CSV table of C-alpha atoms in Angstrom, one decimal:
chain,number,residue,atom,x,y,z
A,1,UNK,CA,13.2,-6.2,-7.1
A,2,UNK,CA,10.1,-7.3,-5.2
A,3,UNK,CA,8.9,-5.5,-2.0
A,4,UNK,CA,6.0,-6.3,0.1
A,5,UNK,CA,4.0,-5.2,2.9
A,6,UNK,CA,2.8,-6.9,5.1
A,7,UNK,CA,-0.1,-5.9,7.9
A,8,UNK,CA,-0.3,-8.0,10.7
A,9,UNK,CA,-1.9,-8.1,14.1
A,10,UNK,CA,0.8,-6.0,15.6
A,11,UNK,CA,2.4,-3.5,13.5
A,12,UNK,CA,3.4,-3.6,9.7
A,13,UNK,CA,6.4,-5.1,8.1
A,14,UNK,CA,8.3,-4.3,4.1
A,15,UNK,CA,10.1,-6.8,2.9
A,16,UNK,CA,12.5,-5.8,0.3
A,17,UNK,CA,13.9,-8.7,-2.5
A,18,UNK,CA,18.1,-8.6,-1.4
A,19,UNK,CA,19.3,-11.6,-3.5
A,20,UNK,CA,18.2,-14.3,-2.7
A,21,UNK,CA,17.3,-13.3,0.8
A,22,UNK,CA,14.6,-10.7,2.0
A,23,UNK,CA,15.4,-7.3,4.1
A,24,UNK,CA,12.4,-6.7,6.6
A,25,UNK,CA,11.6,-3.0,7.8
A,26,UNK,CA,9.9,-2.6,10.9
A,27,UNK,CA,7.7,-3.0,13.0
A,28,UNK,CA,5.9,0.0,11.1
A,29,UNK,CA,2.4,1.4,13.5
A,30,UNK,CA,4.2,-0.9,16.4
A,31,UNK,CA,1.4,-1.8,18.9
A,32,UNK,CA,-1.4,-0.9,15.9
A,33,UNK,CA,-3.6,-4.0,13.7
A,34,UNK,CA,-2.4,-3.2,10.1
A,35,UNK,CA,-5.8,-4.1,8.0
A,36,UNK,CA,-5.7,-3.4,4.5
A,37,UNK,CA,-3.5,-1.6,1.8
A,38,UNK,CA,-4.2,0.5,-1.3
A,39,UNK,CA,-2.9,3.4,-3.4
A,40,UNK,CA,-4.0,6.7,-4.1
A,41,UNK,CA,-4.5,8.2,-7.8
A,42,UNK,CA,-1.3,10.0,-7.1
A,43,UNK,CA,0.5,7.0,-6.4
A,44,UNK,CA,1.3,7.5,-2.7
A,45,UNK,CA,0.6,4.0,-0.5
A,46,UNK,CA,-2.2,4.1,1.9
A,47,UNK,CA,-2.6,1.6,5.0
A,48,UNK,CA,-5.4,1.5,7.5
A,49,UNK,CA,-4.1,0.3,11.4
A,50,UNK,CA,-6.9,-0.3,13.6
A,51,UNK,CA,-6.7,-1.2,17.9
A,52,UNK,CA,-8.9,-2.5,20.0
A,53,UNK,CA,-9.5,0.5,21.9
A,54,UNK,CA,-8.5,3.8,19.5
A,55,UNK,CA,-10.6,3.3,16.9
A,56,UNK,CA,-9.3,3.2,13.1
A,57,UNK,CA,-6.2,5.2,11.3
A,58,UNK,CA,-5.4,5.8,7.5
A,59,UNK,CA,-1.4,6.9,6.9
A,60,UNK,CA,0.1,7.9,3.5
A,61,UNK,CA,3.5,7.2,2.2
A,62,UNK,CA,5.7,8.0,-0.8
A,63,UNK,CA,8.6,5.5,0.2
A,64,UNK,CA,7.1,2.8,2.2
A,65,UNK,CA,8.9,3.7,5.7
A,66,UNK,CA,7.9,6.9,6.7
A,67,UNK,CA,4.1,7.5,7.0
A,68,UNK,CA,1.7,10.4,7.5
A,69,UNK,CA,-1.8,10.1,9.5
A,70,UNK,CA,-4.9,11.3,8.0
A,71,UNK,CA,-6.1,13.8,10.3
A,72,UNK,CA,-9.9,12.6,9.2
A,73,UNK,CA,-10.4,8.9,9.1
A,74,UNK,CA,-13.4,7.1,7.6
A,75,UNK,CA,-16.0,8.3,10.9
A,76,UNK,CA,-20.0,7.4,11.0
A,77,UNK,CA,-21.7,10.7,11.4
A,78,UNK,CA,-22.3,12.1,14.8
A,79,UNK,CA,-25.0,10.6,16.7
A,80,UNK,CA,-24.8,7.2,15.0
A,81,UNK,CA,-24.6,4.4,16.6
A,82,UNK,CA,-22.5,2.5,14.4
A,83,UNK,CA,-18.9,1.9,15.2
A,84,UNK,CA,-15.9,2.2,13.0
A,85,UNK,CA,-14.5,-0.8,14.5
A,86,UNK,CA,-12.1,-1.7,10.8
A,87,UNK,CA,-11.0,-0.4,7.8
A,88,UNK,CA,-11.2,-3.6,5.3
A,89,UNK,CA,-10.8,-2.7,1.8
A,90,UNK,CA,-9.7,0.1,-0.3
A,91,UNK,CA,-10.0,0.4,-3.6
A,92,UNK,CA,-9.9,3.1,-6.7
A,93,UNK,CA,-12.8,3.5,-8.8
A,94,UNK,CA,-12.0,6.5,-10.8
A,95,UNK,CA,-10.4,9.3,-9.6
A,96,UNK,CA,-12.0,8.6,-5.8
A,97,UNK,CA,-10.4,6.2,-3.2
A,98,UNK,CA,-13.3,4.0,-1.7
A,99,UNK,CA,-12.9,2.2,1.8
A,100,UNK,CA,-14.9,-0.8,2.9
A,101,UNK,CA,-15.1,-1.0,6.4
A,102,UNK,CA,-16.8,-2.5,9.5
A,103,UNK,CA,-19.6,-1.9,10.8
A,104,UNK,CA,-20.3,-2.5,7.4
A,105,UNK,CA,-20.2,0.5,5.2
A,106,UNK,CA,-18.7,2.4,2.3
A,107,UNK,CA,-17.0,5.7,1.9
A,108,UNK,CA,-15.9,7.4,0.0
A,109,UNK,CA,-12.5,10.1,-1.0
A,110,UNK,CA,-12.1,12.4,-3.3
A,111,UNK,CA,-8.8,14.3,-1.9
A,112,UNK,CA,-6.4,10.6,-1.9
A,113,UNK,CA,-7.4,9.2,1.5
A,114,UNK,CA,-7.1,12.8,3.7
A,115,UNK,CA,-10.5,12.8,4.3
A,116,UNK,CA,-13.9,10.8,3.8
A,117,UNK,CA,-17.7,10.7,3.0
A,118,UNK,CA,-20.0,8.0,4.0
A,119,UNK,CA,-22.0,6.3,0.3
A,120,UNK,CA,-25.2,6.7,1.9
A,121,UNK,CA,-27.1,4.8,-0.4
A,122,UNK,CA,-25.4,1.7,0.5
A,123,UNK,CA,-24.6,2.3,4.2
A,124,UNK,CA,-28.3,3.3,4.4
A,125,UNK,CA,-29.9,0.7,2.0
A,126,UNK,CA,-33.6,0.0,2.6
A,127,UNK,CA,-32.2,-3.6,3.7
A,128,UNK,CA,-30.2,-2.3,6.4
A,129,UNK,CA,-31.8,-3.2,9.4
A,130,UNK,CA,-31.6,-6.8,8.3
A,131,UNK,CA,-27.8,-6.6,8.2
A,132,UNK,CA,-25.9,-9.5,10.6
A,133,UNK,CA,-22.0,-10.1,11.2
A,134,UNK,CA,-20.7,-12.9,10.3
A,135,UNK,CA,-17.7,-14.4,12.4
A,136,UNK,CA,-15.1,-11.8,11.1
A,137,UNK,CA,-17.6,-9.1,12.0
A,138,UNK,CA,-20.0,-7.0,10.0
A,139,UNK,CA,-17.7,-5.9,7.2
A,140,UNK,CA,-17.7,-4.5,4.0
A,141,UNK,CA,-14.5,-6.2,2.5
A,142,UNK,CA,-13.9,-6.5,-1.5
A,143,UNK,CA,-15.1,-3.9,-3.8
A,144,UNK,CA,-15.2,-4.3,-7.8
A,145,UNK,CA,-16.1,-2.0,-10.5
A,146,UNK,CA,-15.9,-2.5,-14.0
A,147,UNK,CA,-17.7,-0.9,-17.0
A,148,UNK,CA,-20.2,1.3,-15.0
A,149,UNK,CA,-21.4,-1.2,-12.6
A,150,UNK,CA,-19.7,-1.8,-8.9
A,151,UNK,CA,-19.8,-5.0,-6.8
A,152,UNK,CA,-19.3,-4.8,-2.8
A,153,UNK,CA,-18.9,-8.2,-0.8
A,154,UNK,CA,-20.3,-7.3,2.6
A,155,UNK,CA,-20.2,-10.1,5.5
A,156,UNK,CA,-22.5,-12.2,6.3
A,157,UNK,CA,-24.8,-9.8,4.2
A,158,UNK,CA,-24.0,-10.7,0.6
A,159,UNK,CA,-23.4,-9.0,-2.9
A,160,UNK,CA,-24.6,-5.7,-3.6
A,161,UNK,CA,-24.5,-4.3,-7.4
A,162,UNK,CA,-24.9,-1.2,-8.5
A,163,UNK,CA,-25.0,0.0,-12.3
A,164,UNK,CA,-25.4,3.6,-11.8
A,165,UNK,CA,-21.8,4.7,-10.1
A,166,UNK,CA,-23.4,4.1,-6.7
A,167,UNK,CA,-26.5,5.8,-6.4
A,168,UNK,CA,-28.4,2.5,-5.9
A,169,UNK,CA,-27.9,-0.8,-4.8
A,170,UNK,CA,-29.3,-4.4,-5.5
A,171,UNK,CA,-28.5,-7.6,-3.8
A,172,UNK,CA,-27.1,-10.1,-6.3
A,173,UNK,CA,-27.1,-13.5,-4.8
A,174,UNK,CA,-29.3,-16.0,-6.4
A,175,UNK,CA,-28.1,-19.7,-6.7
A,176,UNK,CA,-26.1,-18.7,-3.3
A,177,UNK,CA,-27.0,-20.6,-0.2
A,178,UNK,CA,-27.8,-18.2,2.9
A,179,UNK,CA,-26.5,-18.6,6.0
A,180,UNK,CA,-28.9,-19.9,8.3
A,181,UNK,CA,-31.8,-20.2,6.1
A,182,UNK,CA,-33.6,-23.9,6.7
A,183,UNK,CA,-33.7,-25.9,2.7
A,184,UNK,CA,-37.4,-25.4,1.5
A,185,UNK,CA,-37.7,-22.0,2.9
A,186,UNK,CA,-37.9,-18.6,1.7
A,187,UNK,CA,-34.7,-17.2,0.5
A,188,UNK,CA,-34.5,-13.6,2.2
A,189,UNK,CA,-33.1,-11.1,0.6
A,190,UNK,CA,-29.8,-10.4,2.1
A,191,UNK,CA,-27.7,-12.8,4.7
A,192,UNK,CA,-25.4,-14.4,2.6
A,193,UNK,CA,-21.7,-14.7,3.9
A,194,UNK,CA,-19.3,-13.4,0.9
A,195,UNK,CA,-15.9,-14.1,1.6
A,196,UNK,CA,-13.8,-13.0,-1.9
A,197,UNK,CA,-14.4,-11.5,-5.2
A,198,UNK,CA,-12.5,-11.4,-8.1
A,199,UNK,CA,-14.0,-10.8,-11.9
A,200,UNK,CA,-12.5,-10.0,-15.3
A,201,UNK,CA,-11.3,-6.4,-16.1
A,202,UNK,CA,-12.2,-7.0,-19.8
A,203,UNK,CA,-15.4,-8.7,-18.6
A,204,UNK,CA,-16.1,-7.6,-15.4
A,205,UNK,CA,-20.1,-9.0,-15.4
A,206,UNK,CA,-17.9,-12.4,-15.7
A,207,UNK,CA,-17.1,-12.3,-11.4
A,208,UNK,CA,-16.0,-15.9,-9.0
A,209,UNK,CA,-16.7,-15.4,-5.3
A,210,UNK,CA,-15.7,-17.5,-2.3
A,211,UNK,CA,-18.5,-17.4,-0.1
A,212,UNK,CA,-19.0,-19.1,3.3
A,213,UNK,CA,-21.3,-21.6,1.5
A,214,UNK,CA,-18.8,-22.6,-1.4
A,215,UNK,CA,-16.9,-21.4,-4.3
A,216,UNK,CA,-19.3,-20.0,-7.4
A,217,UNK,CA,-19.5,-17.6,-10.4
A,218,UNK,CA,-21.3,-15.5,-12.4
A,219,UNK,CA,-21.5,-14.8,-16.0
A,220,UNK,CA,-24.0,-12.0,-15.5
A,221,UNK,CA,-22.8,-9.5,-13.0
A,222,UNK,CA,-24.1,-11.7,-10.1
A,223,UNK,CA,-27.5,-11.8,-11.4
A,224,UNK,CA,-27.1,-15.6,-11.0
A,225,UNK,CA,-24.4,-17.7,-9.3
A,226,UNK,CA,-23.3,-21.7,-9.9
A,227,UNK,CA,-22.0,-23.7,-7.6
A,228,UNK,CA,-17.8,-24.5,-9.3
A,229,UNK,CA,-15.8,-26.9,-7.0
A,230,UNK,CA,-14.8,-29.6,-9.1
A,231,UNK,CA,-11.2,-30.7,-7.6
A,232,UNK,CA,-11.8,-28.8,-4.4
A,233,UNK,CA,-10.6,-30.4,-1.5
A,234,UNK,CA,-13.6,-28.4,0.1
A,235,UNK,CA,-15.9,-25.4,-0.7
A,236,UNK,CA,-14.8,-23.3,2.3
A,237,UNK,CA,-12.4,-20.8,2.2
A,238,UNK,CA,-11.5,-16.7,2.3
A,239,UNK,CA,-9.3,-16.1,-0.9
A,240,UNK,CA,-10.7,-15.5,-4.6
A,241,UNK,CA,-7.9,-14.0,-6.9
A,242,UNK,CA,-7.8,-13.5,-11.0
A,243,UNK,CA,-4.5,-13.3,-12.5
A,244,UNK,CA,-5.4,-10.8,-15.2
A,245,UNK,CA,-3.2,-11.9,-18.1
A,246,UNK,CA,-4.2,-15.3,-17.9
A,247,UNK,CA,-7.2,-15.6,-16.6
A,248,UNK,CA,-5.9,-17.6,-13.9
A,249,UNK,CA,-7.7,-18.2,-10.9
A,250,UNK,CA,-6.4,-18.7,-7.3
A,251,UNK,CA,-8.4,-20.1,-4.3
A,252,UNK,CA,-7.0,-21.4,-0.9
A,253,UNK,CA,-9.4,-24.1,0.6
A,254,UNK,CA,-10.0,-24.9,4.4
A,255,UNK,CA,-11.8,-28.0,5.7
A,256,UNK,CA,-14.9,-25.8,7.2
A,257,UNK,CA,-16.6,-22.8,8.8
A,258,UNK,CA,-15.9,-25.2,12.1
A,259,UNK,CA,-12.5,-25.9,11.0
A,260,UNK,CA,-10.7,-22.7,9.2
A,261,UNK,CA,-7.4,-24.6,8.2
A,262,UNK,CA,-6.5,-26.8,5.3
A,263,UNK,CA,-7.8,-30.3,4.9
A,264,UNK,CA,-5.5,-32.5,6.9
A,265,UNK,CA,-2.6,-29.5,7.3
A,266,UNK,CA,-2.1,-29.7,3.5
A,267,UNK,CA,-1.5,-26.1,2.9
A,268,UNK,CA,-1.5,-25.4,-0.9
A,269,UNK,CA,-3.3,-22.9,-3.2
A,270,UNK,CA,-5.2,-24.2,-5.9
A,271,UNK,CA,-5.5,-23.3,-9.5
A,272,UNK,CA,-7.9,-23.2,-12.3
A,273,UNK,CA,-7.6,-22.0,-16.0
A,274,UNK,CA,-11.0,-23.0,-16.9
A,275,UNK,CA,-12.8,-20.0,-15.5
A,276,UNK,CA,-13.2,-22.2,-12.2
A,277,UNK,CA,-14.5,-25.4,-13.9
A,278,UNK,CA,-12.0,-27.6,-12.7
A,279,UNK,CA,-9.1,-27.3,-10.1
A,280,UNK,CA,-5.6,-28.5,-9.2
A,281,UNK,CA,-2.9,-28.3,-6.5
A,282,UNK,CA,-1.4,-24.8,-7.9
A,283,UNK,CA,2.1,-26.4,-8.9
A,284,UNK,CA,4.8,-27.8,-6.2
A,285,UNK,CA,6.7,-26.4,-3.7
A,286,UNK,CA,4.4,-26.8,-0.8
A,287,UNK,CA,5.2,-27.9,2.7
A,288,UNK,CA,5.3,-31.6,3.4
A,289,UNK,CA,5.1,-31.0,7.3
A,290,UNK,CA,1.4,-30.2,8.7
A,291,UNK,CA,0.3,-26.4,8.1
A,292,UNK,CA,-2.5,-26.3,10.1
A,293,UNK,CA,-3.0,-22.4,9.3
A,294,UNK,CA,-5.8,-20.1,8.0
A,295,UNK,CA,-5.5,-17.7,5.2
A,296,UNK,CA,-7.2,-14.6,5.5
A,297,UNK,CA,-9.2,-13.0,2.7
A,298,UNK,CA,-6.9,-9.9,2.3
A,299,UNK,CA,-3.6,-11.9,3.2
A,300,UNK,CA,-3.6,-12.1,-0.6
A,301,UNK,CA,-2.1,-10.3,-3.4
A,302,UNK,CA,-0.7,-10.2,-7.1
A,303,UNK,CA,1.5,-8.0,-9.0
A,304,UNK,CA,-0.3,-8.6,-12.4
A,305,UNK,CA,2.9,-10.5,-13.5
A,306,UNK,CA,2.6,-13.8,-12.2
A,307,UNK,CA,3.6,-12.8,-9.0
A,308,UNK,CA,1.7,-14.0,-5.9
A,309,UNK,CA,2.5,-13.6,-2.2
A,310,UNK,CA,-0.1,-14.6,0.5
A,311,UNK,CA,0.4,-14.6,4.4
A,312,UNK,CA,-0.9,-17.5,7.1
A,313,UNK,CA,-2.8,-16.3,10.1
A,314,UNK,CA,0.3,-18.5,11.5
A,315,UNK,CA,2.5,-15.7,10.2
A,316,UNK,CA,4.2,-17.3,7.7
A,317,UNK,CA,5.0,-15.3,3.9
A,318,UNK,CA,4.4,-18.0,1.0
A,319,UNK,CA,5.4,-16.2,-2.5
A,320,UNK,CA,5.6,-17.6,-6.6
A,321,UNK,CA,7.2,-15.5,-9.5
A,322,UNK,CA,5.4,-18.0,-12.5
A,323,UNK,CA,2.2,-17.9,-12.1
A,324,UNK,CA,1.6,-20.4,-9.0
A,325,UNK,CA,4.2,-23.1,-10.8
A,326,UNK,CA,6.7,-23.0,-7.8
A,327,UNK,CA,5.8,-21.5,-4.4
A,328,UNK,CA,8.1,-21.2,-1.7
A,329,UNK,CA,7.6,-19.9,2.2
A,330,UNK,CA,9.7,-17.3,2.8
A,331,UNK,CA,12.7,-17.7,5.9
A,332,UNK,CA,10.8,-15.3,8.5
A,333,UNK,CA,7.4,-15.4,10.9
A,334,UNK,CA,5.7,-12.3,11.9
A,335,UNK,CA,2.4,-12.4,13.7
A,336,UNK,CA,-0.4,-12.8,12.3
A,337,UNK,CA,-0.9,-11.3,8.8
A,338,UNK,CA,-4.2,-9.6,8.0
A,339,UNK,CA,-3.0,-8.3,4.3
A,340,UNK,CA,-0.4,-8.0,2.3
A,341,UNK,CA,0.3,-5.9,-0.8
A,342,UNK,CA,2.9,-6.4,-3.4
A,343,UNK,CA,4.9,-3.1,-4.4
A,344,UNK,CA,6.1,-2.7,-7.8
B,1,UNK,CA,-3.8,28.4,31.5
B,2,UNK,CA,-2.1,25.7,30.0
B,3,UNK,CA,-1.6,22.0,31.5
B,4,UNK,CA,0.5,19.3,30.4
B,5,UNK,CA,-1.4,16.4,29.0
B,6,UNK,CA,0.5,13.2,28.5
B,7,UNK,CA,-0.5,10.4,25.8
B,8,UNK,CA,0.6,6.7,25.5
B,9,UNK,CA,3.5,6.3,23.2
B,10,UNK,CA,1.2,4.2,20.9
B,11,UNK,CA,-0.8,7.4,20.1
B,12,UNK,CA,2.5,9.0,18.7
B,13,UNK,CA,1.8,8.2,15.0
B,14,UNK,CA,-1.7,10.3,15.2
B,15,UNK,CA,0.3,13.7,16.4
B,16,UNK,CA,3.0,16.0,15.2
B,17,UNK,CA,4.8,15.9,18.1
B,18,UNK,CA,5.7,13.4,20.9
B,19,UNK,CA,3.7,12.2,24.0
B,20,UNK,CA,3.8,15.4,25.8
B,21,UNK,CA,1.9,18.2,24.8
B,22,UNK,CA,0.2,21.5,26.5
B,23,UNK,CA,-3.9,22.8,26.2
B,24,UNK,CA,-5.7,25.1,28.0
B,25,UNK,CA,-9.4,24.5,29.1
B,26,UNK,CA,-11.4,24.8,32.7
B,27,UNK,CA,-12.5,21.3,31.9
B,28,UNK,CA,-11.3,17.8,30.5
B,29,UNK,CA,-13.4,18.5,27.3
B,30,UNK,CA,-12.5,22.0,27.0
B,31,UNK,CA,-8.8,20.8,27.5
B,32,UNK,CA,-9.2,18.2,24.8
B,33,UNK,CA,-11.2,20.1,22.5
B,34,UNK,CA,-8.2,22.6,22.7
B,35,UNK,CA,-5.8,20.1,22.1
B,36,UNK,CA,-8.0,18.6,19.3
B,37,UNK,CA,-7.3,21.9,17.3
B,38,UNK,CA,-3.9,21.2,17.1
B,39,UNK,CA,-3.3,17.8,17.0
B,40,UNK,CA,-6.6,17.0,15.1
B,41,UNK,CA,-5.7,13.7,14.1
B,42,UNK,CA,-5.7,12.5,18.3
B,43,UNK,CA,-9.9,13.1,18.1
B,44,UNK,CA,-11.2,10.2,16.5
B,45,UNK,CA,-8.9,8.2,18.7
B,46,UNK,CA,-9.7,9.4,22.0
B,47,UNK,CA,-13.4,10.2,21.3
B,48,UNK,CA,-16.3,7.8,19.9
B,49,UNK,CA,-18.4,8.6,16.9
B,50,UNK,CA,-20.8,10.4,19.5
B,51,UNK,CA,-17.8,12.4,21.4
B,52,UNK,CA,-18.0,10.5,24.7
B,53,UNK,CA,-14.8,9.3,25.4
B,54,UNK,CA,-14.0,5.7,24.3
B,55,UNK,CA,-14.6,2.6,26.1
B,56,UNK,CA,-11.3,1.4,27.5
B,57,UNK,CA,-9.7,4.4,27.5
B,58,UNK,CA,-9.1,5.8,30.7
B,59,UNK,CA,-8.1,10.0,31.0
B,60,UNK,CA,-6.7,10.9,34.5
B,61,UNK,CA,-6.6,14.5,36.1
B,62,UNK,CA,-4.5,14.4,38.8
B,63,UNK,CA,-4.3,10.9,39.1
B,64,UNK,CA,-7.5,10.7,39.9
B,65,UNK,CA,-10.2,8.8,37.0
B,66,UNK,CA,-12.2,12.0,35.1
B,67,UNK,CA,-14.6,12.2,32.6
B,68,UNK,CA,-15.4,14.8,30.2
B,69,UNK,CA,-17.1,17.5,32.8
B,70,UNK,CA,-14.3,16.8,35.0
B,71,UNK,CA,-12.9,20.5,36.2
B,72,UNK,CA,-9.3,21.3,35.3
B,73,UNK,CA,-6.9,23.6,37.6
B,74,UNK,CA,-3.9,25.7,36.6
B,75,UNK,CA,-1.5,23.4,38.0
B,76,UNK,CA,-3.6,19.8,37.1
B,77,UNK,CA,-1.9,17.1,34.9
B,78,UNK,CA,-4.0,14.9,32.3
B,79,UNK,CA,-2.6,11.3,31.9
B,80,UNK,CA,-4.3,9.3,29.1
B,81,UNK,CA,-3.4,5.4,30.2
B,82,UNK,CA,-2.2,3.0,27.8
B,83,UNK,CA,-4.8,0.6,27.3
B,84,UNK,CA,-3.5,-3.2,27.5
B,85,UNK,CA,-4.5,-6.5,27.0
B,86,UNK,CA,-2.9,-10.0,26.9
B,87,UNK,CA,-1.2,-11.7,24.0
């Protein structure tokens, strides 16, 4: 039985597998953004609600429906003039929980979400004060590890590495195009626009990243990128997912940074089982009438099974069971979907 | 003293208990700060990263517009407003 949570602009939704229909719970956090999902080491589900005015929230739950507030959210230090204006990201790197958030930053838990320390060396890297937003914001929004090293995708900054569990940082983006740079001139150091990571567990200095610029990869931690869009319908784009079994990767393309929705309104995710050398409509199932919708870069999530579910900024749930072979769109619309996570 | 201090609805999640609670304090920030100690997790929502209250949100002490220094009597009633935008 499937379940998935959903976080949207306005409140948070579970879908629970009934048949061959879905049961939806909620609004969950009504009048709260739902931004991003994880887990603690415990097990117990984490979600981060943000508003426009009331800054940011992080809630526990053991069964999905009832949720606890963390009485200490991710908060820059007093005096700071940085705002906590999103959580992002979470993710679990050992036994700590790690949030990405905007203003771009990272922190850290070590007690399962309940309370958090700002990673200093990144939030204060020497490059800081060189540090833009792209459209979305200044965000830090996809964190990695793997093997000792850690990855963080930060917006419209770039990729920052670091082999020695955090305690320093290097920009990784050579071979990526920055983002207002003119051609012939001198590549600066950071302000590249990252939009999605994903690398190999087994392999994890083998990474793909959908950046602003294109889609790329690296066979060397991000040391050095190439430029992989062969069968692309275009380079633009939020999404970057690995299927880990297969190796499978999964990228949803939109026509431009000037036009965030499919080429022509044909909504499809696209495959590739060549480590990103070549791509293909990700099997059948898509919607013949125009789907001129975005795809947000944590509207998308795996179950490690060959189970995918992504959600539209249109508010529309698309789901496969094999892999990406058949997708369908699931028989409900919510607003506007910033992330969703499948539940075991 | 203790005064009645009323929160929007959408603020229930961060406390224990409903939208109406009681603090004591001779001023708005000693009343919050009160409060605070309590229902800690209504701070970071009410309060920016430097402790000034936060843009948009609007505190009223007997319906009149206050700010932190603003002087609280026995019989005063603290309204946080819902904030609300389109869409």
């Amino acid at each position: 039985m499937m379940r998935i949570l959903v976080g949207t602009e306005k409140g948070a939704y579970l879908l629970t597998e009934s048949g061959s229909d879905w049961h939806v719970d909620g609004p969950m956090f009504p009048g709260w953004k739902v931004t991003a999902f994880g887990q603690t080491v415990g097990g117990a589900r984490v979600a981060a609600t943000g508003s426009n005015w009331y800054g940011v929230g992080v809630h526990h739950s053991e069964n999905l429906l009832d949720w606890k507030p963390s009485d200490s959210p991710p908060t820059w230090p007093d005096g700071s003039d940085r705002k906590m204006e999103q959580i992002w990201t979470f993710h679990n790197e050992g036994d700590r929980l790690l949030a990405g958030v905007a203003q771009a930053g990272l922190f850290s838990s070590d007690d399962g979400g309940m309370s958090w320390d700002p990673v200093t060396s990144l939030n204060e890297h020497r490059t800081r004060d060189q540090w833009s937003p792209g459209a979305g914001g200044l965000c830090a929004h996809r964190i990695l590890s793997g093997n000792g090293s850690m990855w963080v995708g930060i917006s419209a900054v770039g990729v920052f590495r670091s082999d020695d569990e955090g305690a320093t940082w290097v920009p990784k983006n050579d071979g990526i195009p920055s983002v207002d740079t003119a051609e012939g001139g001198e590549r600066p150091e950071v302000g590249y626009c990252v939009h999605g990571l994903a690398h190999d567990p087994d392999e994890p200095d083998h990474v793909w990243r959908q950046d602003h610029q294109g889609v790329f990869r690296s066979t060397d931690g991000g040391d050095n990128w190439e430029r992989i869009e062969d069968g692309l319908p275009a380079g633009f784009g939020f999404v970057m997912w690995r299927h880990p079994g297969t190796g499978r990767l999964l990228t949803i393309p939109l026509e431009s940074s000037d036009n965030r929705v499919p080429v022509d309104g044909k909504l499809s995710v696209y495959a590739s089982d060549d480590n990103g050398s070549s791509w293909r409509v990700s099997g059948s199932g898509w919607s013949e009438a125009p789907q001129f919708t975005g795809v947000l870069r944590r509207a998308f999530d795996g179950d490690g099974n060959g189970g995918f579910c992504f959600g539209t900024s249109g508010g529309k749930l698309w789901l496969t069971r094999d892999l990406g072979d058949t997708w369908q769109e699931l028989n409900a619309s919510f607003p506007r979907i910033a992330a969703v996570s499948i539940v075991a | 003293m203790s005064v009645t201090v009323r929160i929007p609805r959408v603020l229930s999640q961060a406390v224990t208990t409903g939208v109406r609670h009681q603090a004591e304090g001779e001023t708005l920030a000693a009343v919050l700060e009160n409060l605070f100690s309590r229902e800690p997790g209504l701070e970071n929502h009410l309060l920016d990263e430097g402790g000034r209250i936060r843009p948009h949100v609007l505190i009223f002490v007997d319906a009149a517009r206050a700010d932190l220094d603003t002087p609280v009597r026995p019989t005063s009633e603290i309204q946080v407003l819902q904030a609300v935008s389109g869409g």
